[in-house]
Amino acid sequence: MITPSTNDVYAREVVMARVGHLIRRKQREIERITRILRGCFDPTQVQAPELGQIRRIILIGPYARPSWYEDKTTIDFSDYEFWVVVNHPLFKEECCWKRACNVIAGELGDRCAVDLEVYSKSDIRIAKAERDTFILDRIEAGITLYRASRDAPLATSERKGAQP
């Protein structure tokens, strides 16, 4: 496990600050889910012409809205929606995400439900070209929790076991 430094923009505190409008427990859950998605993504399950990479992880839906507020329905159970953008369409296959989904269910299953949608970079390009407002509006309104071009990579130990 790497020790967060001021240069590590994927330090837990920085990620949680991206969802700073939420209560602390939900910030921690979202950060943990993001780390699990990054650490347990398994591109080796498919044969693709390039190395599998997560380009972006986005929180979509009510928890991404600054106007979100805690109520009796959401205090004990959260329903998160994550969109993941990968670098090749083959990495959208369910087999690449099975381990991540199992770890999330095992660790957080009694406290939250996680809806995971996976898109490729080409899906996003097509959505832009076709002006697909369903996809584009949600990406625009969502909170980018991880972006490959700006965030630090996980340490080897975190990739293998998605350790906190």
mmCIF file of C-alpha atoms in Angstrom:
data_model
loop_
_atom_site.group_PDB
_atom_site.id
_atom_site.type_symbol
_atom_site.label_atom_id
_atom_site.label_comp_id
_atom_site.label_asym_id
_atom_site.label_seq_id
_atom_site.Cartn_x
_atom_site.Cartn_y
_atom_site.Cartn_z
ATOM 1 C CA MET A 1 0.000 0.000 0.000
ATOM 2 C CA ILE A 2 1.314 3.438 -0.873
ATOM 3 C CA THR A 3 1.325 6.256 1.617
ATOM 4 C CA PRO A 4 -0.646 9.236 0.328
ATOM 5 C CA SER A 5 1.486 12.260 -0.391
ATOM 6 C CA THR A 6 0.623 15.761 -1.478
ATOM 7 C CA ASN A 7 1.424 14.741 -5.074
ATOM 8 C CA ASP A 8 -0.859 11.696 -5.005
ATOM 9 C CA VAL A 9 -4.123 13.151 -6.282
ATOM 10 C CA TYR A 10 -5.786 9.804 -5.660
ATOM 11 C CA ALA A 11 -5.220 10.055 -1.942
ATOM 12 C CA ARG A 12 -8.353 8.950 -0.117
ATOM 13 C CA GLU A 13 -8.951 12.450 1.298
ATOM 14 C CA VAL A 14 -8.824 14.076 -2.141
ATOM 15 C CA VAL A 15 -11.272 11.585 -3.624
ATOM 16 C CA MET A 16 -13.628 12.016 -0.701
ATOM 17 C CA ALA A 17 -13.418 15.794 -1.150
ATOM 18 C CA ARG A 18 -14.817 15.320 -4.665
ATOM 19 C CA VAL A 19 -17.999 14.165 -2.951
ATOM 20 C CA GLY A 20 -17.622 16.533 0.004
ATOM 21 C CA HIS A 21 -21.314 17.458 -0.077
ATOM 22 C CA LEU A 22 -22.177 13.965 1.218
ATOM 23 C CA ILE A 23 -21.980 12.712 4.784
ATOM 24 C CA ARG A 24 -18.652 11.162 5.742
ATOM 25 C CA ARG A 25 -19.897 7.543 5.625
ATOM 26 C CA LYS A 26 -21.126 7.937 2.044
ATOM 27 C CA GLN A 27 -17.852 9.627 1.064
ATOM 28 C CA ARG A 28 -15.967 6.605 2.413
ATOM 29 C CA GLU A 29 -18.286 4.142 0.644
ATOM 30 C CA ILE A 30 -17.889 5.931 -2.690
ATOM 31 C CA GLU A 31 -14.116 6.121 -2.300
ATOM 32 C CA ARG A 32 -13.980 2.414 -1.416
ATOM 33 C CA ILE A 33 -16.156 1.406 -4.375
ATOM 34 C CA THR A 34 -13.955 3.487 -6.683
ATOM 35 C CA ARG A 35 -10.824 1.806 -5.316
ATOM 36 C CA ILE A 36 -12.390 -1.657 -5.720
ATOM 37 C CA LEU A 37 -13.408 -0.925 -9.306
ATOM 38 C CA ARG A 38 -9.861 0.178 -10.092
ATOM 39 C CA GLY A 39 -8.192 -2.653 -8.200
ATOM 40 C CA CYS A 40 -10.398 -5.543 -9.292
ATOM 41 C CA PHE A 41 -10.963 -4.668 -12.958
ATOM 42 C CA ASP A 42 -9.678 -7.742 -14.781
ATOM 43 C CA PRO A 43 -8.932 -7.059 -18.449
ATOM 44 C CA THR A 44 -7.172 -10.430 -18.779
ATOM 45 C CA GLN A 45 -10.587 -12.087 -19.076
ATOM 46 C CA VAL A 46 -10.838 -11.015 -22.730
ATOM 47 C CA GLN A 47 -8.371 -10.956 -25.568
ATOM 48 C CA ALA A 48 -8.056 -7.426 -26.842
ATOM 49 C CA PRO A 49 -5.568 -5.730 -29.141
ATOM 50 C CA GLU A 50 -4.430 -3.400 -26.355
ATOM 51 C CA LEU A 51 -3.819 -3.358 -22.607
ATOM 52 C CA GLY A 52 -7.038 -2.847 -20.634
ATOM 53 C CA GLN A 53 -7.358 0.457 -18.865
ATOM 54 C CA ILE A 54 -10.022 2.321 -16.978
ATOM 55 C CA ARG A 55 -10.042 5.846 -18.389
ATOM 56 C CA ARG A 56 -12.642 7.332 -16.061
ATOM 57 C CA ILE A 57 -14.974 6.502 -13.159
ATOM 58 C CA ILE A 58 -17.982 8.778 -12.734
ATOM 59 C CA LEU A 59 -20.581 8.965 -9.979
ATOM 60 C CA ILE A 60 -24.000 9.538 -11.581
ATOM 61 C CA GLY A 61 -27.403 10.270 -10.090
ATOM 62 C CA PRO A 62 -28.668 11.910 -6.914
ATOM 63 C CA TYR A 63 -25.444 11.489 -4.918
ATOM 64 C CA ALA A 64 -23.606 13.478 -7.590
ATOM 65 C CA ARG A 65 -25.878 16.472 -7.024
ATOM 66 C CA PRO A 66 -24.707 19.160 -4.605
ATOM 67 C CA SER A 67 -28.363 19.536 -3.577
ATOM 68 C CA TRP A 68 -28.485 15.975 -2.233
ATOM 69 C CA TYR A 69 -29.674 15.672 1.341
ATOM 70 C CA GLU A 70 -29.937 12.856 3.851
ATOM 71 C CA ASP A 71 -33.406 11.471 4.543
ATOM 72 C CA LYS A 72 -34.837 8.413 6.296
ATOM 73 C CA THR A 73 -34.684 6.377 3.093
ATOM 74 C CA THR A 74 -31.016 7.050 2.373
ATOM 75 C CA ILE A 75 -29.596 7.187 5.905
ATOM 76 C CA ASP A 76 -29.094 3.415 6.222
ATOM 77 C CA PHE A 77 -28.975 2.252 2.622
ATOM 78 C CA SER A 78 -27.421 3.880 -0.443
ATOM 79 C CA ASP A 79 -28.095 3.195 -4.109
ATOM 80 C CA TYR A 80 -25.040 4.359 -6.058
ATOM 81 C CA GLU A 81 -24.695 4.575 -9.806
ATOM 82 C CA PHE A 82 -21.203 4.410 -11.290
ATOM 83 C CA TRP A 83 -20.271 4.805 -14.932
ATOM 84 C CA VAL A 84 -16.887 3.498 -16.011
ATOM 85 C CA VAL A 85 -15.205 4.423 -19.289
ATOM 86 C CA VAL A 86 -12.654 1.905 -20.595
ATOM 87 C CA ASN A 87 -10.207 2.212 -23.466
ATOM 88 C CA HIS A 88 -11.614 -0.618 -25.640
ATOM 89 C CA PRO A 89 -15.123 -2.061 -26.166
ATOM 90 C CA LEU A 90 -14.013 -5.582 -25.215
ATOM 91 C CA PHE A 91 -13.335 -4.400 -21.659
ATOM 92 C CA LYS A 92 -17.050 -3.721 -21.214
ATOM 93 C CA GLU A 93 -17.649 -7.471 -20.953
ATOM 94 C CA GLU A 94 -19.178 -8.610 -17.676
ATOM 95 C CA CYS A 95 -16.332 -11.076 -17.062
ATOM 96 C CA CYS A 96 -13.908 -8.147 -16.657
ATOM 97 C CA TRP A 97 -16.033 -6.767 -13.793
ATOM 98 C CA LYS A 98 -17.176 -9.944 -12.046
ATOM 99 C CA ARG A 99 -14.505 -9.862 -9.340
ATOM 100 C CA ALA A 100 -15.080 -6.144 -8.644
ATOM 101 C CA CYS A 101 -18.836 -6.694 -8.314
ATOM 102 C CA ASN A 102 -18.279 -9.661 -5.982
ATOM 103 C CA VAL A 103 -15.900 -7.693 -3.749
ATOM 104 C CA ILE A 104 -18.303 -4.737 -3.602
ATOM 105 C CA ALA A 105 -21.223 -7.028 -2.748
ATOM 106 C CA GLY A 106 -19.163 -8.809 -0.102
ATOM 107 C CA GLU A 107 -17.900 -5.654 1.567
ATOM 108 C CA LEU A 108 -20.812 -3.245 1.154
ATOM 109 C CA GLY A 109 -23.787 -5.395 0.153
ATOM 110 C CA ASP A 110 -25.820 -4.859 3.305
ATOM 111 C CA ARG A 111 -25.327 -1.075 3.227
ATOM 112 C CA CYS A 112 -25.683 -0.205 -0.439
ATOM 113 C CA ALA A 113 -26.537 -1.254 -3.950
ATOM 114 C CA VAL A 114 -24.175 -0.394 -6.767
ATOM 115 C CA ASP A 115 -25.322 -0.048 -10.352
ATOM 116 C CA LEU A 116 -22.388 -0.274 -12.741
ATOM 117 C CA GLU A 117 -22.549 0.822 -16.385
ATOM 118 C CA VAL A 118 -19.444 0.399 -18.529
ATOM 119 C CA TYR A 119 -18.809 2.384 -21.701
ATOM 120 C CA SER A 120 -15.853 2.444 -24.057
ATOM 121 C CA LYS A 121 -14.117 5.585 -25.283
ATOM 122 C CA SER A 122 -15.663 4.904 -28.684
ATOM 123 C CA ASP A 123 -19.160 4.836 -27.100
ATOM 124 C CA ILE A 124 -18.520 8.308 -25.704
ATOM 125 C CA ARG A 125 -17.192 9.572 -29.051
ATOM 126 C CA ILE A 126 -20.311 8.250 -30.787
ATOM 127 C CA ALA A 127 -22.544 9.846 -28.140
ATOM 128 C CA LYS A 128 -20.815 13.191 -28.756
ATOM 129 C CA ALA A 129 -21.112 12.872 -32.521
ATOM 130 C CA GLU A 130 -24.792 11.929 -32.293
ATOM 131 C CA ARG A 131 -25.445 14.463 -29.519
ATOM 132 C CA ASP A 132 -26.873 11.714 -27.315
ATOM 133 C CA THR A 133 -28.225 13.805 -24.452
ATOM 134 C CA PHE A 134 -28.925 10.773 -22.238
ATOM 135 C CA ILE A 135 -25.227 9.933 -22.002
ATOM 136 C CA LEU A 136 -23.742 13.406 -22.345
ATOM 137 C CA ASP A 137 -26.011 15.067 -19.776
ATOM 138 C CA ARG A 138 -25.279 12.413 -17.176
ATOM 139 C CA ILE A 139 -21.544 12.606 -17.716
ATOM 140 C CA GLU A 140 -21.714 16.397 -17.478
ATOM 141 C CA ALA A 141 -23.781 16.282 -14.276
ATOM 142 C CA GLY A 142 -21.766 13.444 -12.740
ATOM 143 C CA ILE A 143 -18.697 13.690 -10.541
ATOM 144 C CA THR A 144 -15.495 12.274 -11.996
ATOM 145 C CA LEU A 145 -13.970 10.262 -9.174
ATOM 146 C CA TYR A 146 -11.055 8.940 -11.194
ATOM 147 C CA ARG A 147 -9.496 10.027 -14.481
ATOM 148 C CA ALA A 148 -6.486 8.120 -15.792
ATOM 149 C CA SER A 149 -4.894 11.238 -17.229
ATOM 150 C CA ARG A 150 -4.745 13.043 -13.871
ATOM 151 C CA ASP A 151 -4.899 10.537 -11.030
ATOM 152 C CA ALA A 152 -2.116 8.460 -9.581
ATOM 153 C CA PRO A 153 -2.049 4.731 -10.338
ATOM 154 C CA LEU A 154 -2.800 2.244 -7.589
ATOM 155 C CA ALA A 155 0.102 0.456 -5.996
ATOM 156 C CA THR A 156 0.602 -3.153 -7.118
ATOM 157 C CA SER A 157 -0.780 -4.473 -3.821
ATOM 158 C CA GLU A 158 -3.955 -2.399 -4.265
ATOM 159 C CA ARG A 159 -4.493 -3.623 -7.829
ATOM 160 C CA LYS A 160 -4.309 -7.253 -6.767
ATOM 161 C CA GLY A 161 -6.491 -7.088 -3.704
ATOM 162 C CA ALA A 162 -8.167 -3.677 -3.822
ATOM 163 C CA GLN A 163 -6.880 -3.025 -0.316
ATOM 164 C CA PRO A 164 -7.771 0.271 1.371
#
